[in-house]
Amino acid sequence: MTLIVQKYGGSSVADANRIVNVARRIGKAKSEGADVVAVVSAMGDTTDELIRLAQTVTQQPDPRELDLLLSTGELVSSPLLTMALRTLGLDAISLSGLQAGIHTDTMYGQARIHRIDTGRVKTELQKGRVVVVAGFQGVTEDQDVTTLGRGGSDTTAVALAAALKADRCEIYTDVDGIYTADPRVVPEALKLDEISYDEMLELASYGAKMHPRSIEVGAVFGVPIYVASSFGDAGGTLIHQGKD
Ligand code: ASP
Ligand code: MG
């Protein structure tokens, strides 16, 4: 059975209609015979709003408390997507980072994943369910909630794909792939059909919007990463070892 990890970014789940759109896309992958783990970011600008909210209370939020606060964004989008999936008649369950077995170090705001205990996710997949995982978060050995750094849901998705030995990881966003330059700034920028991990890391360091750690994890574990738009069906970009 093909296992796909799909990640949907904040703009793809920004409102109820978009969440239903994402549920339909997951339903399509299921109907084509794949098992699906979906990783979601917080809705729209939720994370920015939560940071602003914390700053209205204190100039210097305590890092542990800030991470627990920020983790709530993904705890809203994941059950909502699960409800939308169930409404479409698909069996689905949402899991927090803790429930999904994502263990990290204690670097609040920038935590690194140490290991993933995949037991619960696998059990749910075996029941035929779509497993919706809250991105961007994990827990320390003391079960304190951590976040992985801004944009960290990409890394949740690729790390889960590696741990589950998924066939591929698909990152859905509001652009239709990786370009040679920012197409809003450089009109003649070209969309790439494929790119190596090394080249992608370089682009990410120049501001291509992917969490760099997700590409490192993909390279180390050999996870093919497909980046495409959640709003249409235009072909995206495959990040893989490939040839240079
Ligand atoms: N919601 C978090 C952020 O905005 C994580 C993510 O989007 O991947 O940074
Ligand atoms: Mg976000």
mmCIF file of C-alpha atoms and ligand atoms in Angstrom:
data_model
loop_
_atom_site.group_PDB
_atom_site.id
_atom_site.type_symbol
_atom_site.label_atom_id
_atom_site.label_comp_id
_atom_site.label_asym_id
_atom_site.label_seq_id
_atom_site.Cartn_x
_atom_site.Cartn_y
_atom_site.Cartn_z
ATOM 1 C CA MET A 1 0.000 0.000 0.000
ATOM 2 C CA THR A 2 1.292 3.438 -0.876
ATOM 3 C CA LEU A 3 1.750 5.715 2.121
ATOM 4 C CA ILE A 4 1.801 9.443 1.512
ATOM 5 C CA VAL A 5 2.453 12.191 4.036
ATOM 6 C CA GLN A 6 0.769 15.401 2.870
ATOM 7 C CA LYS A 7 1.472 18.749 4.514
ATOM 8 C CA TYR A 8 -0.879 21.703 4.179
ATOM 9 C CA GLY A 9 0.412 25.154 5.088
ATOM 10 C CA GLY A 10 -1.429 27.965 6.849
ATOM 11 C CA SER A 11 -2.826 29.583 3.703
ATOM 12 C CA SER A 12 -4.229 26.217 2.557
ATOM 13 C CA VAL A 13 -6.293 25.899 5.747
ATOM 14 C CA ALA A 14 -6.949 29.618 6.307
ATOM 15 C CA ASP A 15 -10.751 29.327 6.459
ATOM 16 C CA ALA A 16 -13.558 26.772 6.506
ATOM 17 C CA ASN A 17 -13.874 26.588 2.712
ATOM 18 C CA ARG A 18 -10.172 25.946 2.289
ATOM 19 C CA ILE A 19 -10.253 23.266 4.969
ATOM 20 C CA VAL A 20 -13.048 21.520 3.043
ATOM 21 C CA ASN A 21 -10.960 21.862 -0.136
ATOM 22 C CA VAL A 22 -8.043 20.164 1.644
ATOM 23 C CA ALA A 23 -10.356 17.404 2.899
ATOM 24 C CA ARG A 24 -11.462 16.766 -0.704
ATOM 25 C CA ARG A 25 -7.858 16.560 -1.881
ATOM 26 C CA ILE A 26 -7.066 14.035 0.841
ATOM 27 C CA GLY A 27 -10.220 12.115 -0.146
ATOM 28 C CA LYS A 28 -8.925 11.969 -3.721
ATOM 29 C CA ALA A 29 -5.586 10.487 -2.610
ATOM 30 C CA LYS A 30 -7.455 7.938 -0.475
ATOM 31 C CA SER A 31 -9.746 7.001 -3.358
ATOM 32 C CA GLU A 32 -6.655 6.403 -5.490
ATOM 33 C CA GLY A 33 -5.638 3.785 -2.949
ATOM 34 C CA ALA A 34 -3.089 5.565 -0.756
ATOM 35 C CA ASP A 35 -2.885 5.660 3.008
ATOM 36 C CA VAL A 36 -2.593 9.308 4.048
ATOM 37 C CA VAL A 37 -1.047 11.084 6.990
ATOM 38 C CA ALA A 38 -1.872 14.793 6.791
ATOM 39 C CA VAL A 39 0.223 17.368 8.653
ATOM 40 C CA VAL A 40 -1.305 20.811 9.073
ATOM 41 C CA SER A 41 -0.074 24.260 9.992
ATOM 42 C CA ALA A 42 -2.146 26.742 11.955
ATOM 43 C CA MET A 43 -4.899 28.579 10.058
ATOM 44 C CA GLY A 44 -3.683 31.654 8.154
ATOM 45 C CA ASP A 45 -1.771 34.098 10.361
ATOM 46 C CA THR A 46 -2.743 32.434 13.634
ATOM 47 C CA THR A 47 0.859 31.950 14.802
ATOM 48 C CA ASP A 48 1.703 35.638 14.211
ATOM 49 C CA GLU A 49 -1.461 36.642 16.056
ATOM 50 C CA LEU A 50 -0.590 34.427 19.017
ATOM 51 C CA ILE A 51 2.903 35.949 19.184
ATOM 52 C CA ARG A 52 1.387 39.447 19.121
ATOM 53 C CA LEU A 53 -1.066 38.427 21.824
ATOM 54 C CA ALA A 54 1.749 37.201 24.064
ATOM 55 C CA GLN A 55 3.575 40.484 23.510
ATOM 56 C CA THR A 56 0.579 42.444 24.746
ATOM 57 C CA VAL A 57 0.955 40.648 28.074
ATOM 58 C CA THR A 58 4.742 40.753 28.401
ATOM 59 C CA GLN A 59 7.767 42.097 26.561
ATOM 60 C CA GLN A 60 9.604 38.824 27.078
ATOM 61 C CA PRO A 61 7.359 35.808 27.025
ATOM 62 C CA ASP A 62 8.713 32.787 28.865
ATOM 63 C CA PRO A 63 9.899 30.381 26.134
ATOM 64 C CA ARG A 64 8.112 27.344 27.562
ATOM 65 C CA GLU A 65 4.834 29.199 27.904
ATOM 66 C CA LEU A 66 5.179 30.760 24.450
ATOM 67 C CA ASP A 67 5.636 27.322 22.865
ATOM 68 C CA LEU A 68 2.573 25.931 24.615
ATOM 69 C CA LEU A 69 0.625 28.963 23.406
ATOM 70 C CA LEU A 70 1.885 28.707 19.807
ATOM 71 C CA SER A 71 1.164 24.977 19.684
ATOM 72 C CA THR A 72 -2.546 25.738 20.024
ATOM 73 C CA GLY A 73 -2.738 27.094 16.464
ATOM 74 C CA GLU A 74 -2.159 23.640 14.999
ATOM 75 C CA LEU A 75 -4.500 22.129 17.618
ATOM 76 C CA VAL A 76 -7.312 24.155 16.037
ATOM 77 C CA SER A 77 -6.641 23.337 12.382
ATOM 78 C CA SER A 78 -6.070 19.592 12.858
ATOM 79 C CA PRO A 79 -9.413 18.666 14.471
ATOM 80 C CA LEU A 80 -11.268 20.990 12.080
ATOM 81 C CA LEU A 81 -9.730 19.196 9.090
ATOM 82 C CA THR A 82 -10.578 15.870 10.720
ATOM 83 C CA MET A 83 -14.210 16.948 11.147
ATOM 84 C CA ALA A 84 -14.323 17.988 7.485
ATOM 85 C CA LEU A 85 -12.906 14.594 6.446
ATOM 86 C CA ARG A 86 -15.491 12.762 8.539
ATOM 87 C CA THR A 87 -18.253 14.861 6.978
ATOM 88 C CA LEU A 88 -17.062 13.611 3.579
ATOM 89 C CA GLY A 89 -17.465 10.070 4.895
ATOM 90 C CA LEU A 90 -13.773 9.370 5.478
ATOM 91 C CA ASP A 91 -12.666 7.839 8.752
ATOM 92 C CA ALA A 92 -10.103 10.192 10.281
ATOM 93 C CA ILE A 93 -8.506 11.136 13.600
ATOM 94 C CA SER A 94 -6.390 14.094 14.663
ATOM 95 C CA LEU A 95 -3.321 13.780 16.863
ATOM 96 C CA SER A 96 -1.291 16.415 18.683
ATOM 97 C CA GLY A 97 2.511 16.245 18.472
ATOM 98 C CA LEU A 98 2.517 14.417 21.818
ATOM 99 C CA GLN A 99 -0.062 11.881 20.638
ATOM 100 C CA ALA A 100 1.832 11.389 17.385
ATOM 101 C CA GLY A 101 4.960 10.484 19.374
ATOM 102 C CA ILE A 102 7.123 13.406 18.265
ATOM 103 C CA HIS A 103 9.926 13.778 20.807
ATOM 104 C CA THR A 104 12.275 16.744 20.799
ATOM 105 C CA ASP A 105 15.064 18.347 22.771
ATOM 106 C CA THR A 106 14.278 21.254 25.110
ATOM 107 C CA MET A 107 15.239 24.132 22.782
ATOM 108 C CA TYR A 108 11.967 26.029 23.038
ATOM 109 C CA GLY A 109 11.104 27.895 19.859
ATOM 110 C CA GLN A 110 13.692 25.971 17.853
ATOM 111 C CA ALA A 111 13.420 22.375 19.055
ATOM 112 C CA ARG A 112 14.933 19.483 17.121
ATOM 113 C CA ILE A 113 13.159 16.186 16.723
ATOM 114 C CA HIS A 114 15.069 13.403 18.519
ATOM 115 C CA ARG A 115 12.823 10.498 17.657
ATOM 116 C CA ILE A 116 9.319 9.661 16.575
ATOM 117 C CA ASP A 117 7.392 6.833 18.248
ATOM 118 C CA THR A 118 5.192 5.847 15.335
ATOM 119 C CA GLY A 119 3.055 3.281 17.205
ATOM 120 C CA ARG A 120 -0.123 5.319 17.532
ATOM 121 C CA VAL A 121 -0.008 6.686 13.972
ATOM 122 C CA LYS A 122 0.510 3.172 12.582
ATOM 123 C CA THR A 123 -2.343 1.751 14.664
ATOM 124 C CA GLU A 124 -4.684 4.425 13.326
ATOM 125 C CA LEU A 125 -3.524 3.865 9.733
ATOM 126 C CA GLN A 126 -4.181 0.141 10.149
ATOM 127 C CA LYS A 127 -7.783 0.999 11.047
ATOM 128 C CA GLY A 128 -8.035 2.635 7.615
ATOM 129 C CA ARG A 129 -8.076 6.142 9.032
ATOM 130 C CA VAL A 130 -6.605 9.316 7.684
ATOM 131 C CA VAL A 131 -4.288 10.512 10.459
ATOM 132 C CA VAL A 132 -4.169 14.295 10.802
ATOM 133 C CA VAL A 133 -1.136 15.440 12.780
ATOM 134 C CA ALA A 134 -0.705 18.918 14.271
ATOM 135 C CA GLY A 135 2.501 20.250 12.702
ATOM 136 C CA PHE A 136 5.254 22.402 14.234
ATOM 137 C CA GLN A 137 5.184 20.778 17.688
ATOM 138 C CA GLY A 138 6.661 18.025 19.784
ATOM 139 C CA VAL A 139 7.273 17.196 23.406
ATOM 140 C CA THR A 140 10.356 16.910 25.587
ATOM 141 C CA GLU A 141 11.080 13.817 27.677
ATOM 142 C CA ASP A 142 9.212 15.643 30.478
ATOM 143 C CA GLN A 143 6.208 16.045 28.153
ATOM 144 C CA ASP A 144 6.611 19.802 27.901
ATOM 145 C CA VAL A 145 5.368 21.063 24.554
ATOM 146 C CA THR A 146 7.979 22.510 22.192
ATOM 147 C CA THR A 147 7.802 24.117 18.753
ATOM 148 C CA LEU A 148 10.220 23.482 15.897
ATOM 149 C CA GLY A 149 10.800 27.054 14.673
ATOM 150 C CA ARG A 150 8.745 29.127 12.240
ATOM 151 C CA GLY A 151 7.623 27.072 9.276
ATOM 152 C CA GLY A 152 8.395 23.916 11.248
ATOM 153 C CA SER A 153 5.390 21.938 9.975
ATOM 154 C CA ASP A 154 7.462 21.130 6.880
ATOM 155 C CA THR A 155 9.911 19.352 9.161
ATOM 156 C CA THR A 156 7.120 17.541 11.028
ATOM 157 C CA ALA A 157 5.913 16.201 7.678
ATOM 158 C CA VAL A 158 9.281 15.094 6.286
ATOM 159 C CA ALA A 159 10.367 13.577 9.612
ATOM 160 C CA LEU A 160 7.100 11.646 9.880
ATOM 161 C CA ALA A 161 7.530 10.456 6.288
ATOM 162 C CA ALA A 162 11.034 9.231 7.169
ATOM 163 C CA ALA A 163 9.938 7.525 10.400
ATOM 164 C CA LEU A 164 6.952 5.840 8.711
ATOM 165 C CA LYS A 165 9.023 4.949 5.624
ATOM 166 C CA ALA A 166 6.379 6.673 3.522
ATOM 167 C CA ASP A 167 6.648 6.526 -0.252
ATOM 168 C CA ARG A 168 6.804 10.297 -0.455
ATOM 169 C CA CYS A 169 6.110 13.554 1.295
ATOM 170 C CA GLU A 170 3.938 16.139 -0.443
ATOM 171 C CA ILE A 171 4.109 19.757 0.700
ATOM 172 C CA TYR A 172 1.066 21.746 -0.388
ATOM 173 C CA THR A 173 1.247 25.501 -0.295
ATOM 174 C CA ASP A 174 0.010 28.619 -2.096
ATOM 175 C CA VAL A 175 2.713 28.553 -4.794
ATOM 176 C CA ASP A 176 2.884 25.835 -7.429
ATOM 177 C CA GLY A 177 6.467 24.735 -6.876
ATOM 178 C CA ILE A 178 10.063 25.855 -6.571
ATOM 179 C CA TYR A 179 11.265 28.622 -8.914
ATOM 180 C CA THR A 180 14.772 29.663 -9.910
ATOM 181 C CA ALA A 181 14.026 33.019 -8.227
ATOM 182 C CA ASP A 182 11.063 34.725 -6.550
ATOM 183 C CA PRO A 183 8.609 35.065 -9.494
ATOM 184 C CA ARG A 184 7.072 38.186 -7.925
ATOM 185 C CA VAL A 185 10.465 39.896 -8.149
ATOM 186 C CA VAL A 186 12.000 38.205 -11.198
ATOM 187 C CA PRO A 187 9.308 37.766 -13.889
ATOM 188 C CA GLU A 188 11.468 35.445 -15.999
ATOM 189 C CA ALA A 189 11.942 33.005 -13.083
ATOM 190 C CA LEU A 190 11.359 29.401 -14.132
ATOM 191 C CA LYS A 191 9.514 26.710 -12.257
ATOM 192 C CA LEU A 192 11.660 23.619 -11.740
ATOM 193 C CA ASP A 193 10.276 20.108 -12.266
ATOM 194 C CA GLU A 194 12.953 18.676 -10.018
ATOM 195 C CA ILE A 195 15.813 19.799 -7.852
ATOM 196 C CA SER A 196 18.378 18.076 -5.615
ATOM 197 C CA TYR A 197 18.369 18.435 -1.836
ATOM 198 C CA ASP A 198 21.641 20.379 -1.949
ATOM 199 C CA GLU A 199 20.367 22.886 -4.484
ATOM 200 C CA MET A 200 17.121 23.245 -2.561
ATOM 201 C CA LEU A 201 18.999 23.896 0.679
ATOM 202 C CA GLU A 202 20.870 26.647 -1.104
ATOM 203 C CA LEU A 203 17.626 28.217 -2.361
ATOM 204 C CA ALA A 204 16.124 27.945 1.131
ATOM 205 C CA SER A 205 19.105 29.838 2.525
ATOM 206 C CA TYR A 206 18.320 32.623 0.011
ATOM 207 C CA GLY A 207 14.734 32.816 1.236
ATOM 208 C CA ALA A 208 12.783 30.118 -0.629
ATOM 209 C CA LYS A 209 10.024 29.466 1.821
ATOM 210 C CA MET A 210 10.765 26.015 3.164
ATOM 211 C CA HIS A 211 11.945 25.102 6.617
ATOM 212 C CA PRO A 212 15.623 24.258 5.864
ATOM 213 C CA ARG A 213 15.647 21.448 8.412
ATOM 214 C CA SER A 214 12.926 19.646 6.441
ATOM 215 C CA ILE A 215 15.270 19.457 3.446
ATOM 216 C CA GLU A 216 18.143 18.226 5.618
ATOM 217 C CA VAL A 217 15.913 15.485 7.048
ATOM 218 C CA GLY A 218 14.746 14.603 3.534
ATOM 219 C CA ALA A 219 18.342 14.328 2.329
ATOM 220 C CA VAL A 220 19.546 12.218 5.268
ATOM 221 C CA PHE A 221 16.659 9.753 5.057
ATOM 222 C CA GLY A 222 16.154 9.892 1.273
ATOM 223 C CA VAL A 223 12.540 11.108 1.414
ATOM 224 C CA PRO A 224 11.345 12.451 -1.961
ATOM 225 C CA ILE A 225 9.576 15.774 -1.305
ATOM 226 C CA TYR A 226 7.003 17.027 -3.790
ATOM 227 C CA VAL A 227 6.123 20.728 -3.493
ATOM 228 C CA ALA A 228 2.901 21.870 -5.198
ATOM 229 C CA SER A 229 -0.115 24.148 -4.851
ATOM 230 C CA SER A 230 -3.148 23.096 -2.824
ATOM 231 C CA PHE A 231 -5.337 25.338 -4.972
ATOM 232 C CA GLY A 232 -5.017 23.643 -8.349
ATOM 233 C CA ASP A 233 -3.551 20.654 -10.092
ATOM 234 C CA ALA A 234 -0.567 22.247 -11.821
ATOM 235 C CA GLY A 235 2.531 20.052 -11.597
ATOM 236 C CA GLY A 236 4.909 20.979 -8.810
ATOM 237 C CA THR A 237 8.587 20.395 -8.028
ATOM 238 C CA LEU A 238 10.136 17.139 -6.851
ATOM 239 C CA ILE A 239 13.046 17.511 -4.438
ATOM 240 C CA HIS A 240 15.089 14.332 -4.538
ATOM 241 C CA GLN A 241 18.590 12.963 -4.871
ATOM 242 C CA GLY A 242 18.380 12.727 -8.653
ATOM 243 C CA LYS A 243 21.336 13.737 -10.741
ATOM 244 C CA ASP A 244 22.780 17.201 -10.576
HETATM 245 N N1 ASP B 1 2.273 27.767 12.192
HETATM 246 C C1 ASP B 1 3.716 27.769 12.283
HETATM 247 C C2 ASP B 1 4.276 29.030 11.670
HETATM 248 O O1 ASP B 1 3.522 29.857 11.168
HETATM 249 C C3 ASP B 1 4.336 26.566 11.678
HETATM 250 C C4 ASP B 1 4.165 26.430 10.184
HETATM 251 O O2 ASP B 1 3.428 27.197 9.568
HETATM 252 O O3 ASP B 1 4.775 25.526 9.626
HETATM 253 O O4 ASP B 1 5.467 29.214 11.681
HETATM 254 MG MG MG B 2 1.996 29.203 9.738
#
